[in-house]
Amino acid sequence: MMIRFALVPLLLALNFSMCKKNEVVSQNPQPPGASSPAAGTTTAGGSPGVAPVAASPKIKKPVVDQTAQTIIFCYHRLVDKIRYPGTEITPAAFEAQMKELKDRGITVISMQDLLAWKRGEKNIPPRCAVITFDDGWKSQYEVAWPIMKKYGYPFTMFIYTEGVAGGSLGGGQAITWEQLGDMRDNGVDIEAHTATHQDLREGHNIMLASTGGKKTRTKLTGPQYEQWVQNEVVGSKQLLEQRLGIKVNCFAVPFGNYNEHVKELARNAGYEAMFTVYGQPITFTSAMDSIGRYAIEANKPKVFEDAVKMIGASTSGGAPVAEVGAKDLATQPADGETVRTALPLIKANLSGIGQIEPGSVQMRVSGLGVVPATYDPKTGAISYQVTQKLREKSCSVFVSAKSQGKKVEAHWTFGIEESPARAAPPAAQTPKK
Ligand SMILES: [Zn+2]
C-alpha cells in the first residue's frame, strides 16, 4: 500500500510534465499517449475532480482576453508651424489626442505588452492604444517625450539608422544617438525602420548615397539588390542593437512597401512583428507580418477620430464578455476530443483567469443546462461528473465567471462515441492533459 501511494503522485507528475511539452505541438487532441492510461487508472478510483487538480499550479500562462483590441498610432514630427502636413502635427493637437485617449478610457500600452498579449503570455485591457514615432526626429525627443511623460504613456521609436544625426540622411532636425540612449535608459522602446527609408521591393526606384555623399537614383536587381535589401532589413537591426545594446524585434516598413521576400528576410532576421501604415484595429488573430498603424497627419484629423471610434464601437453590444480559449483552461475532455463514454467527467482550470468573484462560477452543458459543478477556489478547478447519459454525439460546455467586474467565458465541444465492446470504466478516458 505504501508503494502504491508513493507511485500515484509520481505518475501524475510525470503525466503532466509530459503534457506541458506537448502543449505547443498538439493543438488538436491526439489519441492518449502511453502514459495517459496509467495515470487514468490512478485517478479513476479517487474522488472525482480532486486528484488531477494537482496540475493546476503548473499552468503558468495567464489566460488572455482574446476579445481585446488595440489601435496603433504612428506620428512623425511635432512642429508649431505646419509646413509638411503629411508628416507633421502641432504639439497642441498631439497633446489633445493623448488626452482624448485618456478621457475615452483607452489604455496606452507598450508595444512589448501588445506582443506578449499576441503570444498569449500577458493580458491587456479590453481597449488599448500603442503610440509609435517614426524616422527619429529631434522633436520627438524634445516635444513629444515630455508630453508622453506627463501622461505616463509608454511608446516606441522606429528609427532608420542613416537618418540619425551623423548618418548620410541625418539632417539638422535628426535625433542623435545620445538622445536615443537617453530614451532607452528611461524605458522607451526603440525599433527598426530600415537603414535608408526606401521602397524595399526589388526593381523599384531607390536613391543610393556614395561615400562622398553623392546621391544617385537607380533600380537594383539580382545579387546587388539582395545585398542592399539585406542591409536595409537586417543590417539596420544589427546596428541599432549594437549601438544601443538593445534587442530589436519590431520592423516598420517604410511607406508600407514590401512583399513576401522582404517578409521572409525580416522573419529570418528575428523580427517578431512587421508594421505598415494601413491603419486597422489589431485583434488577437491579426497577422504579425502586417500590423496596420494609423498614421496621424495634420491635414487628416479625421484619421484619429475614426481610429478611436473603431475600437469604441466594439463595446456597444451589451455587457462586455471576455472570451478565453478552452486550451488555456486545460479542459477535460479537450476541445475537439472524442470520448468513449456518455458519462464523462468534465473539468476546467480557471486559475489563469485571475481573481474570480465568489459564487460567480457557472458551468453549462448542452442538453443539461446549468449543472451543479464543484468549484475549488484554492486550485481554480471546476468539475462536474455527468450523471445522466449525454444523448447527442457532440457536447458543448460553457464555463463562465466574473473577474474584476467583467464576465469571462470559455466554451468548448467534445464528441461522444460509446464503444459497447469495451466495458471500461468511464473515467479511464479522462486524463488527457
Ligand atoms: Zn518612416
Tab-separated table of C-alpha atoms and ligand atoms in Angstrom:
chain	number	residue	atom	x	y	z
A	1	MET	CA	0.000	0.000	0.000
A	2	MET	CA	2.792	2.369	0.833
A	3	ILE	CA	4.349	1.910	-2.581
A	4	ARG	CA	1.037	2.480	-4.266
A	5	PHE	CA	0.590	5.769	-2.514
A	6	ALA	CA	4.025	6.947	-3.451
A	7	LEU	CA	3.517	5.999	-7.066
A	8	VAL	CA	0.350	7.935	-7.639
A	9	PRO	CA	1.762	11.444	-7.323
A	10	LEU	CA	4.800	10.356	-9.257
A	11	LEU	CA	2.747	9.138	-12.169
A	12	LEU	CA	0.676	12.262	-12.091
A	13	ALA	CA	3.719	14.477	-12.101
A	14	LEU	CA	5.150	12.530	-14.991
A	15	ASN	CA	1.952	12.773	-16.945
A	16	PHE	CA	1.596	16.494	-16.508
A	17	SER	CA	5.186	17.318	-17.217
A	18	MET	CA	4.898	15.450	-20.487
A	19	CYS	CA	1.733	17.298	-21.365
A	20	LYS	CA	3.465	20.609	-20.925
A	21	LYS	CA	5.947	19.817	-23.635
A	22	ASN	CA	3.265	18.529	-25.915
A	23	GLU	CA	1.143	21.612	-25.493
A	24	VAL	CA	2.780	23.515	-28.308
A	25	VAL	CA	2.902	20.659	-30.754
A	26	SER	CA	-0.507	19.115	-30.343
A	27	GLN	CA	-3.098	21.753	-30.942
A	28	ASN	CA	-5.538	19.031	-31.836
A	29	PRO	CA	-6.094	16.390	-29.268
A	30	GLN	CA	-4.095	13.316	-30.068
A	31	PRO	CA	-5.017	9.820	-29.016
A	32	PRO	CA	-3.803	9.321	-25.493
A	33	GLY	CA	-0.119	8.521	-25.244
A	34	ALA	CA	1.367	5.616	-23.388
A	35	SER	CA	1.454	7.491	-20.114
A	36	SER	CA	-2.183	8.516	-20.079
A	37	PRO	CA	-3.921	5.227	-19.338
A	38	ALA	CA	-1.597	4.639	-16.420
A	39	ALA	CA	-2.440	7.959	-14.857
A	40	GLY	CA	-6.054	7.433	-15.834
A	41	THR	CA	-6.468	4.371	-13.717
A	42	THR	CA	-4.894	6.092	-10.769
A	43	THR	CA	-7.395	8.918	-10.825
A	44	ALA	CA	-10.396	6.753	-11.590
A	45	GLY	CA	-10.671	5.409	-8.101
A	46	GLY	CA	-10.110	8.734	-6.382
A	47	SER	CA	-12.783	11.287	-5.708
A	48	PRO	CA	-13.570	12.965	-8.997
A	49	GLY	CA	-12.213	16.419	-9.501
A	50	VAL	CA	-9.655	16.378	-6.741
A	51	ALA	CA	-6.649	14.312	-7.755
A	52	PRO	CA	-5.957	15.745	-11.244
A	53	VAL	CA	-6.240	19.242	-9.866
A	54	ALA	CA	-2.658	18.781	-8.757
A	55	ALA	CA	-1.828	20.038	-12.237
A	56	SER	CA	-3.276	23.478	-11.705
A	57	PRO	CA	-0.224	25.272	-10.292
A	58	LYS	CA	1.707	24.102	-13.367
A	59	ILE	CA	-0.310	26.413	-15.618
A	60	LYS	CA	1.941	29.423	-15.760
A	61	LYS	CA	0.420	31.103	-18.790
A	62	PRO	CA	-2.262	33.578	-17.812
A	63	VAL	CA	-5.493	33.289	-19.691
A	64	VAL	CA	-5.602	36.234	-22.043
A	65	ASP	CA	-8.658	38.134	-23.120
A	66	GLN	CA	-8.889	37.330	-26.812
A	67	THR	CA	-11.553	39.958	-27.397
A	68	ALA	CA	-9.272	42.878	-26.513
A	69	GLN	CA	-8.461	45.305	-29.308
A	70	THR	CA	-5.653	47.725	-29.934
A	71	ILE	CA	-5.154	50.639	-32.268
A	72	ILE	CA	-1.628	51.711	-33.104
A	73	PHE	CA	-0.815	55.308	-33.941
A	74	CYS	CA	2.131	56.467	-35.968
A	75	TYR	CA	3.416	60.027	-35.579
A	76	HIS	CA	6.288	61.854	-37.218
A	77	ARG	CA	7.319	65.440	-36.476
A	78	LEU	CA	5.858	67.788	-33.895
A	79	VAL	CA	6.133	71.407	-35.031
A	80	ASP	CA	4.363	74.662	-34.192
A	81	LYS	CA	4.108	75.752	-37.802
A	82	ILE	CA	2.964	73.030	-40.152
A	83	ARG	CA	4.859	73.039	-43.434
A	84	TYR	CA	4.507	69.405	-44.392
A	85	PRO	CA	1.004	68.421	-43.275
A	86	GLY	CA	1.588	64.836	-44.396
A	87	THR	CA	4.088	64.142	-41.635
A	88	GLU	CA	3.661	66.907	-39.092
A	89	ILE	CA	1.348	67.734	-36.237
A	90	THR	CA	1.331	70.633	-33.761
A	91	PRO	CA	2.269	69.834	-30.149
A	92	ALA	CA	-1.147	71.155	-29.072
A	93	ALA	CA	-3.026	68.821	-31.427
A	94	PHE	CA	-0.830	65.922	-30.365
A	95	GLU	CA	-1.416	66.544	-26.686
A	96	ALA	CA	-5.164	66.879	-27.274
A	97	GLN	CA	-5.132	63.410	-28.830
A	98	MET	CA	-3.195	61.917	-25.926
A	99	LYS	CA	-5.731	63.459	-23.564
A	100	GLU	CA	-8.616	62.145	-25.607
A	101	LEU	CA	-7.345	58.589	-25.292
A	102	LYS	CA	-7.322	59.024	-21.546
A	103	ASP	CA	-10.784	60.635	-21.489
A	104	ARG	CA	-12.235	57.845	-23.584
A	105	GLY	CA	-10.825	55.139	-21.343
A	106	ILE	CA	-8.429	53.793	-23.944
A	107	THR	CA	-5.345	52.474	-22.169
A	108	VAL	CA	-1.985	53.237	-23.742
A	109	ILE	CA	0.148	50.110	-23.521
A	110	SER	CA	3.706	49.402	-24.640
A	111	MET	CA	4.482	47.612	-27.876
A	112	GLN	CA	6.124	44.800	-25.938
A	113	ASP	CA	2.953	44.293	-23.910
A	114	LEU	CA	0.976	44.101	-27.133
A	115	LEU	CA	3.341	41.435	-28.454
A	116	ALA	CA	3.217	39.497	-25.176
A	117	TRP	CA	-0.578	39.510	-25.438
A	118	LYS	CA	-0.376	38.267	-29.024
A	119	ARG	CA	1.844	35.433	-27.774
A	120	GLY	CA	-0.779	34.596	-25.165
A	121	GLU	CA	1.556	35.494	-22.309
A	122	LYS	CA	0.027	38.627	-20.896
A	123	ASN	CA	-3.357	40.207	-20.580
A	124	ILE	CA	-4.112	43.705	-21.813
A	125	PRO	CA	-7.123	45.916	-21.085
A	126	PRO	CA	-10.094	45.483	-23.444
A	127	ARG	CA	-9.414	48.671	-25.401
A	128	CYS	CA	-5.842	49.828	-25.875
A	129	ALA	CA	-3.634	52.031	-27.977
A	130	VAL	CA	0.052	51.833	-28.813
A	131	ILE	CA	1.892	55.037	-29.705
A	132	THR	CA	4.775	54.957	-32.164
A	133	PHE	CA	7.003	57.638	-33.654
A	134	ASP	CA	8.723	57.124	-36.967
A	135	ASP	CA	12.006	58.226	-38.522
A	136	GLY	CA	13.813	59.678	-35.495
A	137	TRP	CA	13.226	63.420	-35.243
A	138	LYS	CA	14.631	65.712	-32.607
A	139	SER	CA	11.100	66.984	-31.897
A	140	GLN	CA	10.122	63.501	-30.779
A	141	TYR	CA	12.758	63.735	-28.075
A	142	GLU	CA	12.238	67.392	-27.181
A	143	VAL	CA	8.492	67.860	-27.630
A	144	ALA	CA	6.683	64.519	-27.749
A	145	TRP	CA	8.554	62.783	-24.954
A	146	PRO	CA	7.692	65.349	-22.238
A	147	ILE	CA	4.017	65.087	-23.211
A	148	MET	CA	4.183	61.285	-23.074
A	149	LYS	CA	5.858	61.522	-19.653
A	150	LYS	CA	3.106	63.826	-18.445
A	151	TYR	CA	0.506	61.187	-19.261
A	152	GLY	CA	2.694	58.278	-18.212
A	153	TYR	CA	2.376	56.675	-21.640
A	154	PRO	CA	4.922	54.169	-22.954
A	155	PHE	CA	5.876	54.435	-26.636
A	156	THR	CA	8.035	53.053	-29.433
A	157	MET	CA	10.518	54.818	-31.719
A	158	PHE	CA	11.014	53.404	-35.224
A	159	ILE	CA	14.451	54.537	-36.369
A	160	TYR	CA	16.112	54.377	-39.780
A	161	THR	CA	19.758	54.272	-38.970
A	162	GLU	CA	21.140	56.548	-41.711
A	163	GLY	CA	18.632	59.183	-40.598
A	164	VAL	CA	20.132	59.543	-37.138
A	165	ALA	CA	22.326	62.646	-36.740
A	166	GLY	CA	25.699	61.961	-38.336
A	167	GLY	CA	24.279	59.446	-40.829
A	168	SER	CA	24.134	60.073	-44.587
A	169	LEU	CA	20.498	61.174	-44.259
A	170	GLY	CA	20.602	62.758	-40.805
A	171	GLY	CA	19.902	66.463	-41.143
A	172	GLY	CA	19.716	69.219	-38.551
A	173	GLN	CA	16.360	68.058	-37.230
A	174	ALA	CA	17.501	64.469	-36.761
A	175	ILE	CA	17.607	62.770	-33.386
A	176	THR	CA	21.077	61.923	-32.047
A	177	TRP	CA	22.418	58.617	-30.776
A	178	GLU	CA	22.852	60.244	-27.352
A	179	GLN	CA	19.183	61.196	-27.267
A	180	LEU	CA	18.223	57.666	-28.269
A	181	GLY	CA	20.450	56.360	-25.474
A	182	ASP	CA	18.696	58.634	-23.004
A	183	MET	CA	15.308	57.373	-24.169
A	184	ARG	CA	16.478	53.763	-23.961
A	185	ASP	CA	17.669	54.343	-20.388
A	186	ASN	CA	14.215	55.609	-19.485
A	187	GLY	CA	12.328	52.669	-20.884
A	188	VAL	CA	11.470	53.900	-24.363
A	189	ASP	CA	11.208	51.043	-26.854
A	190	ILE	CA	13.488	51.544	-29.881
A	191	GLU	CA	12.849	49.504	-33.014
A	192	ALA	CA	13.961	49.270	-36.641
A	193	HIS	CA	12.750	51.205	-39.673
A	194	THR	CA	15.472	50.187	-42.211
A	195	ALA	CA	18.772	51.921	-42.961
A	196	THR	CA	17.813	54.448	-45.631
A	197	HIS	CA	13.992	54.508	-45.591
A	198	GLN	CA	13.093	53.407	-49.129
A	199	ASP	CA	10.860	51.110	-51.117
A	200	LEU	CA	12.158	47.633	-50.244
A	201	ARG	CA	10.829	45.774	-53.274
A	202	GLU	CA	13.235	44.591	-55.963
A	203	GLY	CA	13.489	46.754	-59.069
A	204	HIS	CA	11.899	49.855	-57.561
A	205	ASN	CA	13.391	53.323	-57.707
A	206	ILE	CA	15.798	53.997	-54.893
A	207	MET	CA	18.446	56.590	-54.071
A	208	LEU	CA	21.959	55.380	-53.362
A	209	ALA	CA	24.360	57.564	-51.426
A	210	SER	CA	28.015	57.047	-52.196
A	211	THR	CA	30.688	57.553	-49.550
A	212	GLY	CA	31.392	61.006	-50.922
A	213	GLY	CA	27.798	61.993	-50.222
A	214	LYS	CA	26.772	61.948	-53.856
A	215	LYS	CA	23.296	60.557	-54.452
A	216	THR	CA	22.301	58.519	-57.467
A	217	ARG	CA	18.852	57.411	-58.470
A	218	THR	CA	18.787	53.765	-59.523
A	219	LYS	CA	16.950	50.443	-59.624
A	220	LEU	CA	18.624	47.380	-58.150
A	221	THR	CA	18.012	43.769	-59.173
A	222	GLY	CA	19.621	40.381	-58.579
A	223	PRO	CA	22.584	39.989	-56.194
A	224	GLN	CA	23.064	43.762	-55.945
A	225	TYR	CA	19.501	44.153	-54.742
A	226	GLU	CA	19.860	41.259	-52.288
A	227	GLN	CA	22.928	42.820	-50.751
A	228	TRP	CA	21.225	46.178	-50.471
A	229	VAL	CA	17.955	44.879	-49.010
A	230	GLN	CA	19.864	42.684	-46.558
A	231	ASN	CA	21.479	45.787	-45.121
A	232	GLU	CA	18.157	47.639	-45.018
A	233	VAL	CA	16.305	44.888	-43.164
A	234	VAL	CA	18.984	43.024	-41.226
A	235	GLY	CA	21.910	45.450	-41.076
A	236	SER	CA	19.780	48.229	-39.606
A	237	LYS	CA	18.582	45.902	-36.854
A	238	GLN	CA	22.122	44.846	-36.007
A	239	LEU	CA	23.327	48.436	-35.951
A	240	LEU	CA	20.590	49.510	-33.526
A	241	GLU	CA	21.242	46.513	-31.319
A	242	GLN	CA	24.986	47.120	-31.261
A	243	ARG	CA	24.951	50.888	-30.835
A	244	LEU	CA	22.302	50.859	-28.137
A	245	GLY	CA	22.765	47.436	-26.577
A	246	ILE	CA	19.134	46.526	-27.088
A	247	LYS	CA	17.059	43.743	-28.569
A	248	VAL	CA	15.094	44.769	-31.649
A	249	ASN	CA	12.047	42.659	-32.532
A	250	CYS	CA	9.843	45.081	-34.475
A	251	PHE	CA	10.193	46.311	-38.032
A	252	ALA	CA	8.272	49.220	-39.504
A	253	VAL	CA	8.240	49.068	-43.286
A	254	PRO	CA	8.799	52.479	-44.948
A	255	PHE	CA	5.604	53.541	-46.756
A	256	GLY	CA	4.340	50.002	-46.234
A	257	ASN	CA	6.173	48.974	-49.442
A	258	TYR	CA	7.241	45.359	-49.071
A	259	ASN	CA	6.441	41.856	-50.291
A	260	GLU	CA	6.805	38.178	-49.373
A	261	HIS	CA	10.553	38.183	-49.978
A	262	VAL	CA	11.101	41.112	-47.623
A	263	LYS	CA	8.845	39.491	-45.032
A	264	GLU	CA	10.900	36.325	-45.197
A	265	LEU	CA	14.155	38.250	-44.735
A	266	ALA	CA	12.664	40.023	-41.736
A	267	ARG	CA	11.338	36.829	-40.207
A	268	ASN	CA	14.700	35.125	-40.611
A	269	ALA	CA	16.418	38.110	-39.005
A	270	GLY	CA	14.362	37.573	-35.857
A	271	TYR	CA	11.716	40.241	-36.201
A	272	GLU	CA	8.599	39.197	-34.385
A	273	ALA	CA	6.274	41.814	-35.857
A	274	MET	CA	6.156	43.938	-39.019
A	275	PHE	CA	4.255	47.174	-39.300
A	276	THR	CA	2.610	49.055	-42.104
A	277	VAL	CA	0.698	52.324	-42.208
A	278	TYR	CA	-2.644	50.825	-43.206
A	279	GLY	CA	-4.498	51.545	-40.003
A	280	GLN	CA	-6.843	48.943	-38.578
A	281	PRO	CA	-7.780	47.629	-35.130
A	282	ILE	CA	-5.405	44.879	-34.047
A	283	THR	CA	-7.071	41.775	-32.713
A	284	PHE	CA	-5.743	38.606	-31.130
A	285	THR	CA	-5.645	36.913	-34.535
A	286	SER	CA	-4.187	39.782	-36.618
A	287	ALA	CA	-1.233	38.616	-38.740
A	288	MET	CA	2.108	39.519	-37.187
A	289	ASP	CA	3.743	40.412	-40.506
A	290	SER	CA	1.336	43.181	-41.480
A	291	ILE	CA	0.223	45.053	-38.390
A	292	GLY	CA	-1.516	48.222	-39.522
A	293	ARG	CA	-0.924	51.583	-37.868
A	294	TYR	CA	-2.898	54.784	-38.176
A	295	ALA	CA	-0.572	57.494	-39.495
A	296	ILE	CA	-1.686	60.750	-37.903
A	297	GLU	CA	-1.215	63.778	-40.080
A	298	ALA	CA	-2.079	67.425	-39.574
A	299	ASN	CA	-4.210	67.548	-42.706
A	300	LYS	CA	-6.277	64.479	-41.846
A	301	PRO	CA	-7.586	64.944	-38.307
A	302	LYS	CA	-10.393	62.506	-39.054
A	303	VAL	CA	-7.986	59.565	-39.066
A	304	PHE	CA	-7.511	59.798	-35.320
A	305	GLU	CA	-11.236	60.130	-34.644
A	306	ASP	CA	-12.047	57.197	-36.923
A	307	ALA	CA	-9.432	55.001	-35.263
A	308	VAL	CA	-10.759	55.766	-31.798
A	309	LYS	CA	-14.289	55.038	-32.976
A	310	MET	CA	-13.201	51.701	-34.432
A	311	ILE	CA	-12.456	50.195	-31.059
A	312	GLY	CA	-15.025	52.286	-29.258
A	313	ALA	CA	-17.754	50.597	-31.263
A	314	SER	CA	-16.795	47.128	-30.156
A	315	THR	CA	-18.273	47.524	-26.689
A	316	SER	CA	-21.682	48.835	-27.725
A	317	GLY	CA	-23.303	45.403	-27.977
A	318	GLY	CA	-24.390	44.712	-24.424
A	319	ALA	CA	-22.307	43.723	-21.425
A	320	PRO	CA	-18.709	43.004	-22.361
A	321	VAL	CA	-17.729	39.356	-22.221
A	322	ALA	CA	-14.120	38.315	-22.446
A	323	GLU	CA	-13.763	35.112	-24.388
A	324	VAL	CA	-10.883	32.886	-23.338
A	325	GLY	CA	-9.547	29.852	-25.148
A	326	ALA	CA	-10.549	26.433	-23.853
A	327	LYS	CA	-6.950	25.319	-24.297
A	328	ASP	CA	-5.824	27.817	-21.676
A	329	LEU	CA	-8.182	26.219	-19.177
A	330	ALA	CA	-6.731	22.737	-19.641
A	331	THR	CA	-10.221	21.411	-20.214
A	332	GLN	CA	-11.264	17.804	-19.930
A	333	PRO	CA	-12.342	16.457	-22.252
A	334	ALA	CA	-10.259	18.693	-24.514
A	335	ASP	CA	-11.803	20.782	-27.254
A	336	GLY	CA	-12.396	18.524	-30.248
A	337	GLU	CA	-11.651	15.325	-28.350
A	338	THR	CA	-13.896	12.290	-28.681
A	339	VAL	CA	-14.626	10.334	-25.530
A	340	ARG	CA	-15.893	6.768	-25.269
A	341	THR	CA	-18.460	7.408	-22.592
A	342	ALA	CA	-21.748	9.250	-22.370
A	343	LEU	CA	-20.986	9.857	-18.686
A	344	PRO	CA	-17.793	11.895	-18.858
A	345	LEU	CA	-16.129	13.852	-16.119
A	346	ILE	CA	-15.997	17.473	-17.294
A	347	LYS	CA	-13.274	19.702	-15.924
A	348	ALA	CA	-11.550	23.013	-16.446
A	349	ASN	CA	-8.991	25.027	-14.592
A	350	LEU	CA	-9.787	28.699	-14.073
A	351	SER	CA	-6.655	29.603	-12.118
A	352	GLY	CA	-5.209	31.604	-15.017
A	353	ILE	CA	-8.157	33.989	-15.199
A	354	GLY	CA	-7.091	35.800	-12.062
A	355	GLN	CA	-9.275	36.959	-9.193
A	356	ILE	CA	-12.666	35.311	-9.518
A	357	GLU	CA	-15.684	36.664	-7.704
A	358	PRO	CA	-17.027	34.083	-5.264
A	359	GLY	CA	-20.237	32.460	-6.408
A	360	SER	CA	-19.905	33.693	-9.978
A	361	VAL	CA	-18.596	30.448	-11.459
A	362	GLN	CA	-21.036	28.571	-13.611
A	363	MET	CA	-20.947	25.556	-15.908
A	364	ARG	CA	-23.484	24.850	-18.614
A	365	VAL	CA	-23.625	21.632	-20.600
A	366	SER	CA	-25.599	21.249	-23.821
A	367	GLY	CA	-28.582	19.007	-23.212
A	368	LEU	CA	-28.376	19.563	-19.447
A	369	GLY	CA	-28.282	23.330	-18.908
A	370	VAL	CA	-26.635	24.661	-15.752
A	371	VAL	CA	-25.079	21.754	-13.860
A	372	PRO	CA	-24.167	21.562	-10.150
A	373	ALA	CA	-20.416	21.685	-10.787
A	374	THR	CA	-17.889	21.750	-7.983
A	375	TYR	CA	-15.572	24.727	-7.876
A	376	ASP	CA	-12.485	24.854	-5.715
A	377	PRO	CA	-11.335	28.488	-5.322
A	378	LYS	CA	-7.977	27.333	-3.976
A	379	THR	CA	-6.941	25.430	-7.077
A	380	GLY	CA	-9.242	27.127	-9.578
A	381	ALA	CA	-10.604	23.745	-10.680
A	382	ILE	CA	-14.203	23.348	-11.720
A	383	SER	CA	-15.524	19.872	-12.362
A	384	TYR	CA	-18.732	18.012	-12.962
A	385	GLN	CA	-19.293	14.288	-13.231
A	386	VAL	CA	-22.132	13.758	-15.708
A	387	THR	CA	-24.710	11.520	-14.029
A	388	GLN	CA	-27.268	11.103	-16.783
A	389	LYS	CA	-26.096	9.885	-20.159
A	390	LEU	CA	-25.449	12.585	-22.729
A	391	ARG	CA	-27.624	11.788	-25.714
A	392	GLU	CA	-26.053	13.750	-28.531
A	393	LYS	CA	-22.904	12.842	-30.467
A	394	SER	CA	-21.325	16.136	-29.500
A	395	CYS	CA	-21.448	18.089	-26.288
A	396	SER	CA	-20.728	21.782	-25.711
A	397	VAL	CA	-19.584	23.078	-22.355
A	398	PHE	CA	-19.728	26.719	-21.271
A	399	VAL	CA	-17.819	27.879	-18.251
A	400	SER	CA	-18.228	31.445	-17.082
A	401	ALA	CA	-17.102	33.522	-14.140
A	402	LYS	CA	-16.832	37.124	-13.115
A	403	SER	CA	-13.388	38.583	-12.726
A	404	GLN	CA	-12.772	42.227	-11.827
A	405	GLY	CA	-16.350	43.104	-12.675
A	406	LYS	CA	-16.136	41.533	-16.107
A	407	LYS	CA	-17.728	38.361	-17.343
A	408	VAL	CA	-15.206	35.848	-18.641
A	409	GLU	CA	-16.400	32.901	-20.664
A	410	ALA	CA	-14.908	29.849	-22.323
A	411	HIS	CA	-16.657	27.207	-24.320
A	412	TRP	CA	-15.553	24.020	-25.987
A	413	THR	CA	-17.024	20.990	-27.669
A	414	PHE	CA	-16.183	17.320	-27.451
A	415	GLY	CA	-17.573	14.256	-29.197
A	416	ILE	CA	-19.089	11.143	-27.686
A	417	GLU	CA	-18.712	7.717	-29.248
A	418	GLU	CA	-19.699	4.989	-26.887
A	419	SER	CA	-17.983	1.703	-27.650
A	420	PRO	CA	-20.193	-1.090	-26.385
A	421	ALA	CA	-17.414	-3.630	-26.930
A	422	ARG	CA	-15.421	-2.209	-24.062
A	423	ALA	CA	-16.748	-2.186	-20.560
A	424	ALA	CA	-14.014	0.137	-19.379
A	425	PRO	CA	-14.862	2.453	-16.533
A	426	PRO	CA	-15.827	5.863	-17.905
A	427	ALA	CA	-13.163	7.827	-16.097
A	428	ALA	CA	-10.399	5.839	-17.785
A	429	GLN	CA	-10.686	8.179	-20.746
A	430	THR	CA	-10.492	11.444	-18.986
A	431	PRO	CA	-6.907	12.347	-18.139
A	432	LYS	CA	-5.628	13.719	-21.374
A	433	LYS	CA	-3.890	16.929	-20.434
B	1	ZN	ZN	9.153	56.428	-41.945
